[in-house]
Amino acid sequence: NAGVTQTPKFRVLKTGQSMTLLCAQDMNHEYMYWYRQDPGMGLRLIHYSVGEGTTAKGEVPDGYNVSRLKKQNFLLGLESAAPSQTSVYFCASSRTSGIVTGELFFGEGSRLTVL
Amino acid sequence: GQNIDQPTEMTATEGAIVQINCTYQTSGFNGLFWYQQHAGEAPTFLSYNVLDGLEEKGRFSSFLSRSKGYSYLLLKELQMKDSASYLCAVMDSNYQLIWGAGTKLIIKP
């Protein structure tokens, strides 16, 4: 019963390096999201996808790119990491559009540190 | 702007009752959600309110007043495992979730 799986769980980068976070869900959900969580702040939406092949910007998209080539996978890329991107990243999915999308299923999180 | 306010931290005693408040100002309203997040773990869905009133689910209840922009999460018969952060989130008119910073609940024996 995997649900939403994120890899890697931990990563340390140097400023300017690039990396990709992978999110996979096995619940056949249409909607997928990438959030970041920082101390003292609410979850902030980076990018989201409403279906295979689609992506959209969230509240804080700068410095990140995403792709949704397959329905079950949602990738988050950092092209040139900056210390301000040190955070815990959560991937989430939800069933469909409208109010039910508020019930999100989260991955375990990926803790990223940029030195 | 859109804003969700909830207390940063609360302390309660095992076996007691605690109420965590959430006030919101958002562009439209399509429901209010409560999530629980244990330290170092992912948030998990607790409850959902879209109409005024109280929704009860076991030891947890959630209340909503849309006219006041106010909700609370009520936890009864507190257990040590209830020590966690509780996140309030509102779905706005674009069906986007706006999140509060969370309330860290500390349970003391």
mmCIF file of C-alpha atoms in Angstrom:
data_model
loop_
_atom_site.group_PDB
_atom_site.id
_atom_site.type_symbol
_atom_site.label_atom_id
_atom_site.label_comp_id
_atom_site.label_asym_id
_atom_site.label_seq_id
_atom_site.Cartn_x
_atom_site.Cartn_y
_atom_site.Cartn_z
ATOM 1 C CA ASN A 1 0.000 0.000 0.000
ATOM 2 C CA ALA A 2 2.541 2.581 -1.199
ATOM 3 C CA GLY A 3 0.324 5.653 -1.780
ATOM 4 C CA VAL A 4 2.647 8.573 -2.596
ATOM 5 C CA THR A 5 6.375 7.910 -2.685
ATOM 6 C CA GLN A 6 9.083 10.573 -2.891
ATOM 7 C CA THR A 7 12.761 10.121 -3.670
ATOM 8 C CA PRO A 8 15.237 11.040 -2.384
ATOM 9 C CA LYS A 9 14.299 11.562 1.274
ATOM 10 C CA PHE A 10 17.362 13.693 2.007
ATOM 11 C CA ARG A 11 19.792 15.612 -0.183
ATOM 12 C CA VAL A 12 22.524 18.157 0.331
ATOM 13 C CA LEU A 13 23.449 20.360 -2.623
ATOM 14 C CA LYS A 14 25.940 23.092 -3.253
ATOM 15 C CA THR A 15 24.756 26.401 -4.635
ATOM 16 C CA GLY A 16 24.374 26.166 -8.387
ATOM 17 C CA GLN A 17 23.935 22.405 -8.563
ATOM 18 C CA SER A 18 20.882 20.857 -10.125
ATOM 19 C CA MET A 19 18.699 17.998 -8.985
ATOM 20 C CA THR A 20 15.355 16.312 -9.543
ATOM 21 C CA LEU A 21 12.869 15.124 -6.966
ATOM 22 C CA LEU A 22 10.682 12.255 -8.052
ATOM 23 C CA CYS A 23 7.136 11.663 -6.890
ATOM 24 C CA ALA A 24 5.167 8.542 -7.724
ATOM 25 C CA GLN A 25 1.592 7.675 -6.774
ATOM 26 C CA ASP A 26 -0.252 4.407 -7.259
ATOM 27 C CA MET A 27 -3.803 5.634 -6.562
ATOM 28 C CA ASN A 28 -4.602 6.657 -10.136
ATOM 29 C CA HIS A 29 -5.091 10.264 -9.014
ATOM 30 C CA GLU A 30 -5.437 12.956 -11.616
ATOM 31 C CA TYR A 31 -4.125 15.876 -9.577
ATOM 32 C CA MET A 32 -0.587 16.102 -8.240
ATOM 33 C CA TYR A 33 1.174 18.880 -6.365
ATOM 34 C CA TRP A 34 4.559 19.988 -5.143
ATOM 35 C CA TYR A 35 4.690 22.006 -1.916
ATOM 36 C CA ARG A 36 7.468 23.387 0.189
ATOM 37 C CA GLN A 37 7.237 23.710 3.957
ATOM 38 C CA ASP A 38 9.357 26.177 5.875
ATOM 39 C CA PRO A 39 9.378 26.908 9.629
ATOM 40 C CA GLY A 40 6.656 29.340 10.702
ATOM 41 C CA MET A 41 4.961 29.303 7.324
ATOM 42 C CA GLY A 42 2.104 27.411 5.812
ATOM 43 C CA LEU A 43 2.592 24.940 3.008
ATOM 44 C CA ARG A 44 3.271 26.833 -0.197
ATOM 45 C CA LEU A 45 2.339 25.462 -3.580
ATOM 46 C CA ILE A 46 5.189 25.398 -6.099
ATOM 47 C CA HIS A 47 3.616 23.743 -9.139
ATOM 48 C CA TYR A 48 0.742 21.427 -9.745
ATOM 49 C CA SER A 49 -0.724 19.218 -12.447
ATOM 50 C CA VAL A 50 -4.334 18.418 -13.239
ATOM 51 C CA GLY A 51 -3.510 15.502 -15.490
ATOM 52 C CA GLU A 52 -0.881 13.730 -17.538
ATOM 53 C CA GLY A 53 1.002 16.138 -19.746
ATOM 54 C CA THR A 54 -0.225 19.267 -17.944
ATOM 55 C CA THR A 55 1.487 21.517 -15.425
ATOM 56 C CA ALA A 56 0.682 24.880 -13.856
ATOM 57 C CA LYS A 57 2.410 27.389 -11.620
ATOM 58 C CA GLY A 58 1.524 27.711 -7.988
ATOM 59 C CA GLU A 59 2.318 30.401 -5.458
ATOM 60 C CA VAL A 60 6.138 30.108 -5.507
ATOM 61 C CA PRO A 61 7.240 28.648 -8.875
ATOM 62 C CA ASP A 62 10.448 30.619 -9.473
ATOM 63 C CA GLY A 63 13.581 28.500 -9.603
ATOM 64 C CA TYR A 64 11.653 25.254 -10.121
ATOM 65 C CA ASN A 65 10.438 23.271 -13.107
ATOM 66 C CA VAL A 66 8.148 20.281 -13.283
ATOM 67 C CA SER A 67 7.072 17.570 -15.676
ATOM 68 C CA ARG A 68 4.198 15.086 -15.714
ATOM 69 C CA LEU A 69 4.963 12.732 -18.595
ATOM 70 C CA LYS A 70 3.151 9.838 -16.959
ATOM 71 C CA LYS A 71 0.022 10.037 -14.844
ATOM 72 C CA GLN A 72 1.640 8.370 -11.881
ATOM 73 C CA ASN A 73 4.810 10.496 -11.806
ATOM 74 C CA PHE A 74 5.434 14.159 -11.081
ATOM 75 C CA LEU A 75 9.001 15.442 -11.180
ATOM 76 C CA LEU A 76 10.299 18.616 -9.551
ATOM 77 C CA GLY A 77 13.558 20.042 -10.858
ATOM 78 C CA LEU A 78 15.918 22.627 -9.486
ATOM 79 C CA GLU A 79 18.150 23.873 -12.290
ATOM 80 C CA SER A 80 20.517 25.984 -10.186
ATOM 81 C CA ALA A 81 19.989 25.483 -6.478
ATOM 82 C CA ALA A 82 20.100 28.459 -4.110
ATOM 83 C CA PRO A 83 20.266 28.517 -0.284
ATOM 84 C CA SER A 84 16.727 29.971 -0.266
ATOM 85 C CA GLN A 85 15.545 26.631 -1.621
ATOM 86 C CA THR A 86 16.580 24.842 1.548
ATOM 87 C CA SER A 87 13.283 23.379 2.684
ATOM 88 C CA VAL A 88 11.184 20.273 3.113
ATOM 89 C CA TYR A 89 9.393 19.382 -0.095
ATOM 90 C CA PHE A 90 6.146 17.479 -0.119
ATOM 91 C CA CYS A 91 4.475 15.870 -3.052
ATOM 92 C CA ALA A 92 0.741 15.254 -2.837
ATOM 93 C CA SER A 93 -2.045 13.889 -4.975
ATOM 94 C CA SER A 94 -5.815 14.092 -4.973
ATOM 95 C CA ARG A 95 -8.634 12.357 -6.737
ATOM 96 C CA THR A 96 -10.310 14.850 -9.018
ATOM 97 C CA SER A 97 -11.441 18.415 -9.424
ATOM 98 C CA GLY A 98 -13.515 20.553 -7.109
ATOM 99 C CA ILE A 99 -13.906 20.231 -3.406
ATOM 100 C CA VAL A 100 -12.620 16.678 -3.181
ATOM 101 C CA THR A 101 -9.200 17.928 -4.232
ATOM 102 C CA GLY A 102 -8.863 19.305 -0.723
ATOM 103 C CA GLU A 103 -8.267 15.812 0.588
ATOM 104 C CA LEU A 104 -4.630 15.469 -0.287
ATOM 105 C CA PHE A 105 -2.485 12.399 0.094
ATOM 106 C CA PHE A 106 1.080 13.383 0.902
ATOM 107 C CA GLY A 107 4.401 11.715 0.402
ATOM 108 C CA GLU A 108 6.831 11.450 3.313
ATOM 109 C CA GLY A 109 8.743 14.555 2.293
ATOM 110 C CA SER A 110 12.188 15.304 0.916
ATOM 111 C CA ARG A 111 14.519 17.372 3.054
ATOM 112 C CA LEU A 112 16.787 19.484 0.855
ATOM 113 C CA THR A 113 19.698 21.543 2.121
ATOM 114 C CA VAL A 114 21.530 23.938 -0.192
ATOM 115 C CA LEU A 115 24.903 25.107 1.056
ATOM 116 C CA GLY B 1 -4.639 39.201 0.325
ATOM 117 C CA GLN B 2 -5.525 35.785 1.608
ATOM 118 C CA ASN B 3 -4.758 34.897 5.187
ATOM 119 C CA ILE B 4 -5.181 32.002 7.573
ATOM 120 C CA ASP B 5 -4.473 32.588 11.269
ATOM 121 C CA GLN B 6 -4.039 29.972 13.950
ATOM 122 C CA PRO B 7 -2.105 29.958 17.232
ATOM 123 C CA THR B 8 1.516 28.940 16.946
ATOM 124 C CA GLU B 9 1.578 26.610 19.913
ATOM 125 C CA MET B 10 -0.768 25.205 22.548
ATOM 126 C CA THR B 11 -0.243 22.965 25.552
ATOM 127 C CA ALA B 12 -2.791 20.604 27.059
ATOM 128 C CA THR B 13 -2.941 17.741 29.534
ATOM 129 C CA GLU B 14 -3.472 14.094 28.692
ATOM 130 C CA GLY B 15 -7.144 13.188 29.048
ATOM 131 C CA ALA B 16 -8.321 16.783 28.714
ATOM 132 C CA ILE B 17 -10.039 18.675 25.870
ATOM 133 C CA VAL B 18 -8.395 21.270 23.651
ATOM 134 C CA GLN B 19 -9.796 23.628 21.035
ATOM 135 C CA ILE B 20 -7.598 24.909 18.213
ATOM 136 C CA ASN B 21 -8.950 27.980 16.465
ATOM 137 C CA CYS B 22 -8.534 29.067 12.880
ATOM 138 C CA THR B 23 -9.674 32.335 11.319
ATOM 139 C CA TYR B 24 -9.505 33.034 7.631
ATOM 140 C CA GLN B 25 -9.839 35.726 5.014
ATOM 141 C CA THR B 26 -9.842 34.303 1.514
ATOM 142 C CA SER B 27 -11.056 35.072 -1.983
ATOM 143 C CA GLY B 28 -14.114 32.889 -1.939
ATOM 144 C CA PHE B 29 -14.742 29.764 0.077
ATOM 145 C CA ASN B 30 -15.093 26.172 -1.028
ATOM 146 C CA GLY B 31 -14.433 24.376 2.205
ATOM 147 C CA LEU B 32 -12.149 24.265 5.210
ATOM 148 C CA PHE B 33 -9.812 21.386 5.955
ATOM 149 C CA TRP B 34 -7.874 20.231 8.997
ATOM 150 C CA TYR B 35 -4.744 18.142 8.736
ATOM 151 C CA GLN B 36 -2.557 16.545 11.380
ATOM 152 C CA GLN B 37 1.212 16.489 11.000
ATOM 153 C CA HIS B 38 3.499 14.637 13.392
ATOM 154 C CA ALA B 39 7.039 15.936 13.612
ATOM 155 C CA GLY B 40 9.108 14.832 10.653
ATOM 156 C CA GLU B 41 6.138 13.251 8.915
ATOM 157 C CA ALA B 42 3.654 14.119 6.192
ATOM 158 C CA PRO B 43 0.349 15.865 6.864
ATOM 159 C CA THR B 44 -2.683 13.585 6.994
ATOM 160 C CA PHE B 45 -6.276 14.603 6.378
ATOM 161 C CA LEU B 46 -8.495 14.918 9.461
ATOM 162 C CA SER B 47 -11.703 16.713 8.545
ATOM 163 C CA TYR B 48 -13.590 18.851 6.089
ATOM 164 C CA ASN B 49 -16.332 21.461 6.599
ATOM 165 C CA VAL B 50 -18.212 23.299 3.900
ATOM 166 C CA LEU B 51 -21.462 24.104 5.723
ATOM 167 C CA ASP B 52 -21.850 25.847 9.062
ATOM 168 C CA GLY B 53 -21.928 23.638 12.072
ATOM 169 C CA LEU B 54 -20.145 20.829 13.808
ATOM 170 C CA GLU B 55 -18.739 17.700 12.193
ATOM 171 C CA GLU B 56 -17.858 14.930 14.621
ATOM 172 C CA LYS B 57 -15.466 12.100 13.928
ATOM 173 C CA GLY B 58 -14.611 10.073 16.988
ATOM 174 C CA ARG B 59 -12.533 12.092 19.454
ATOM 175 C CA PHE B 60 -12.114 14.885 16.908
ATOM 176 C CA SER B 61 -14.742 17.454 15.930
ATOM 177 C CA SER B 62 -14.513 20.436 13.614
ATOM 178 C CA PHE B 63 -16.748 23.494 13.614
ATOM 179 C CA LEU B 64 -17.303 26.108 10.946
ATOM 180 C CA SER B 65 -18.912 29.545 10.875
ATOM 181 C CA ARG B 66 -18.679 30.991 7.372
ATOM 182 C CA SER B 67 -20.160 34.354 8.367
ATOM 183 C CA LYS B 68 -17.401 34.807 10.959
ATOM 184 C CA GLY B 69 -14.597 33.280 8.896
ATOM 185 C CA TYR B 70 -13.904 30.972 11.800
ATOM 186 C CA SER B 71 -13.326 27.321 12.493
ATOM 187 C CA TYR B 72 -12.090 25.251 15.371
ATOM 188 C CA LEU B 73 -10.822 21.737 15.826
ATOM 189 C CA LEU B 74 -11.856 20.111 19.099
ATOM 190 C CA LEU B 75 -9.854 17.198 20.437
ATOM 191 C CA LYS B 76 -11.317 15.227 23.329
ATOM 192 C CA GLU B 77 -9.770 12.673 25.689
ATOM 193 C CA LEU B 78 -6.316 13.765 24.666
ATOM 194 C CA GLN B 79 -3.680 11.108 24.221
ATOM 195 C CA MET B 80 0.073 11.518 24.036
ATOM 196 C CA LYS B 81 -0.039 10.472 20.379
ATOM 197 C CA ASP B 82 -2.108 13.608 19.663
ATOM 198 C CA SER B 83 1.063 15.669 20.097
ATOM 199 C CA ALA B 84 1.466 17.063 16.591
ATOM 200 C CA SER B 85 0.946 20.140 14.483
ATOM 201 C CA TYR B 86 -2.575 20.831 13.257
ATOM 202 C CA LEU B 87 -2.878 22.605 9.937
ATOM 203 C CA CYS B 88 -5.925 24.607 8.877
ATOM 204 C CA ALA B 89 -6.459 25.098 5.140
ATOM 205 C CA VAL B 90 -9.174 26.876 3.165
ATOM 206 C CA MET B 91 -10.105 26.174 -0.431
ATOM 207 C CA ASP B 92 -10.638 29.459 -2.248
ATOM 208 C CA SER B 93 -12.819 30.334 -5.225
ATOM 209 C CA ASN B 94 -10.211 28.875 -7.617
ATOM 210 C CA TYR B 95 -10.217 25.586 -5.708
ATOM 211 C CA GLN B 96 -6.705 26.302 -4.458
ATOM 212 C CA LEU B 97 -5.814 25.423 -0.866
ATOM 213 C CA ILE B 98 -4.539 28.262 1.309
ATOM 214 C CA TRP B 99 -2.668 26.937 4.331
ATOM 215 C CA GLY B 100 -2.166 28.273 7.820
ATOM 216 C CA ALA B 101 1.246 27.944 9.452
ATOM 217 C CA GLY B 102 -0.054 25.271 11.819
ATOM 218 C CA THR B 103 -0.576 24.946 15.555
ATOM 219 C CA LYS B 104 1.903 22.824 17.462
ATOM 220 C CA LEU B 105 0.027 20.947 20.177
ATOM 221 C CA ILE B 106 2.040 19.698 23.134
ATOM 222 C CA ILE B 107 0.422 17.115 25.375
ATOM 223 C CA LYS B 108 1.718 16.780 28.913
ATOM 224 C CA PRO B 109 1.094 13.750 31.123
#
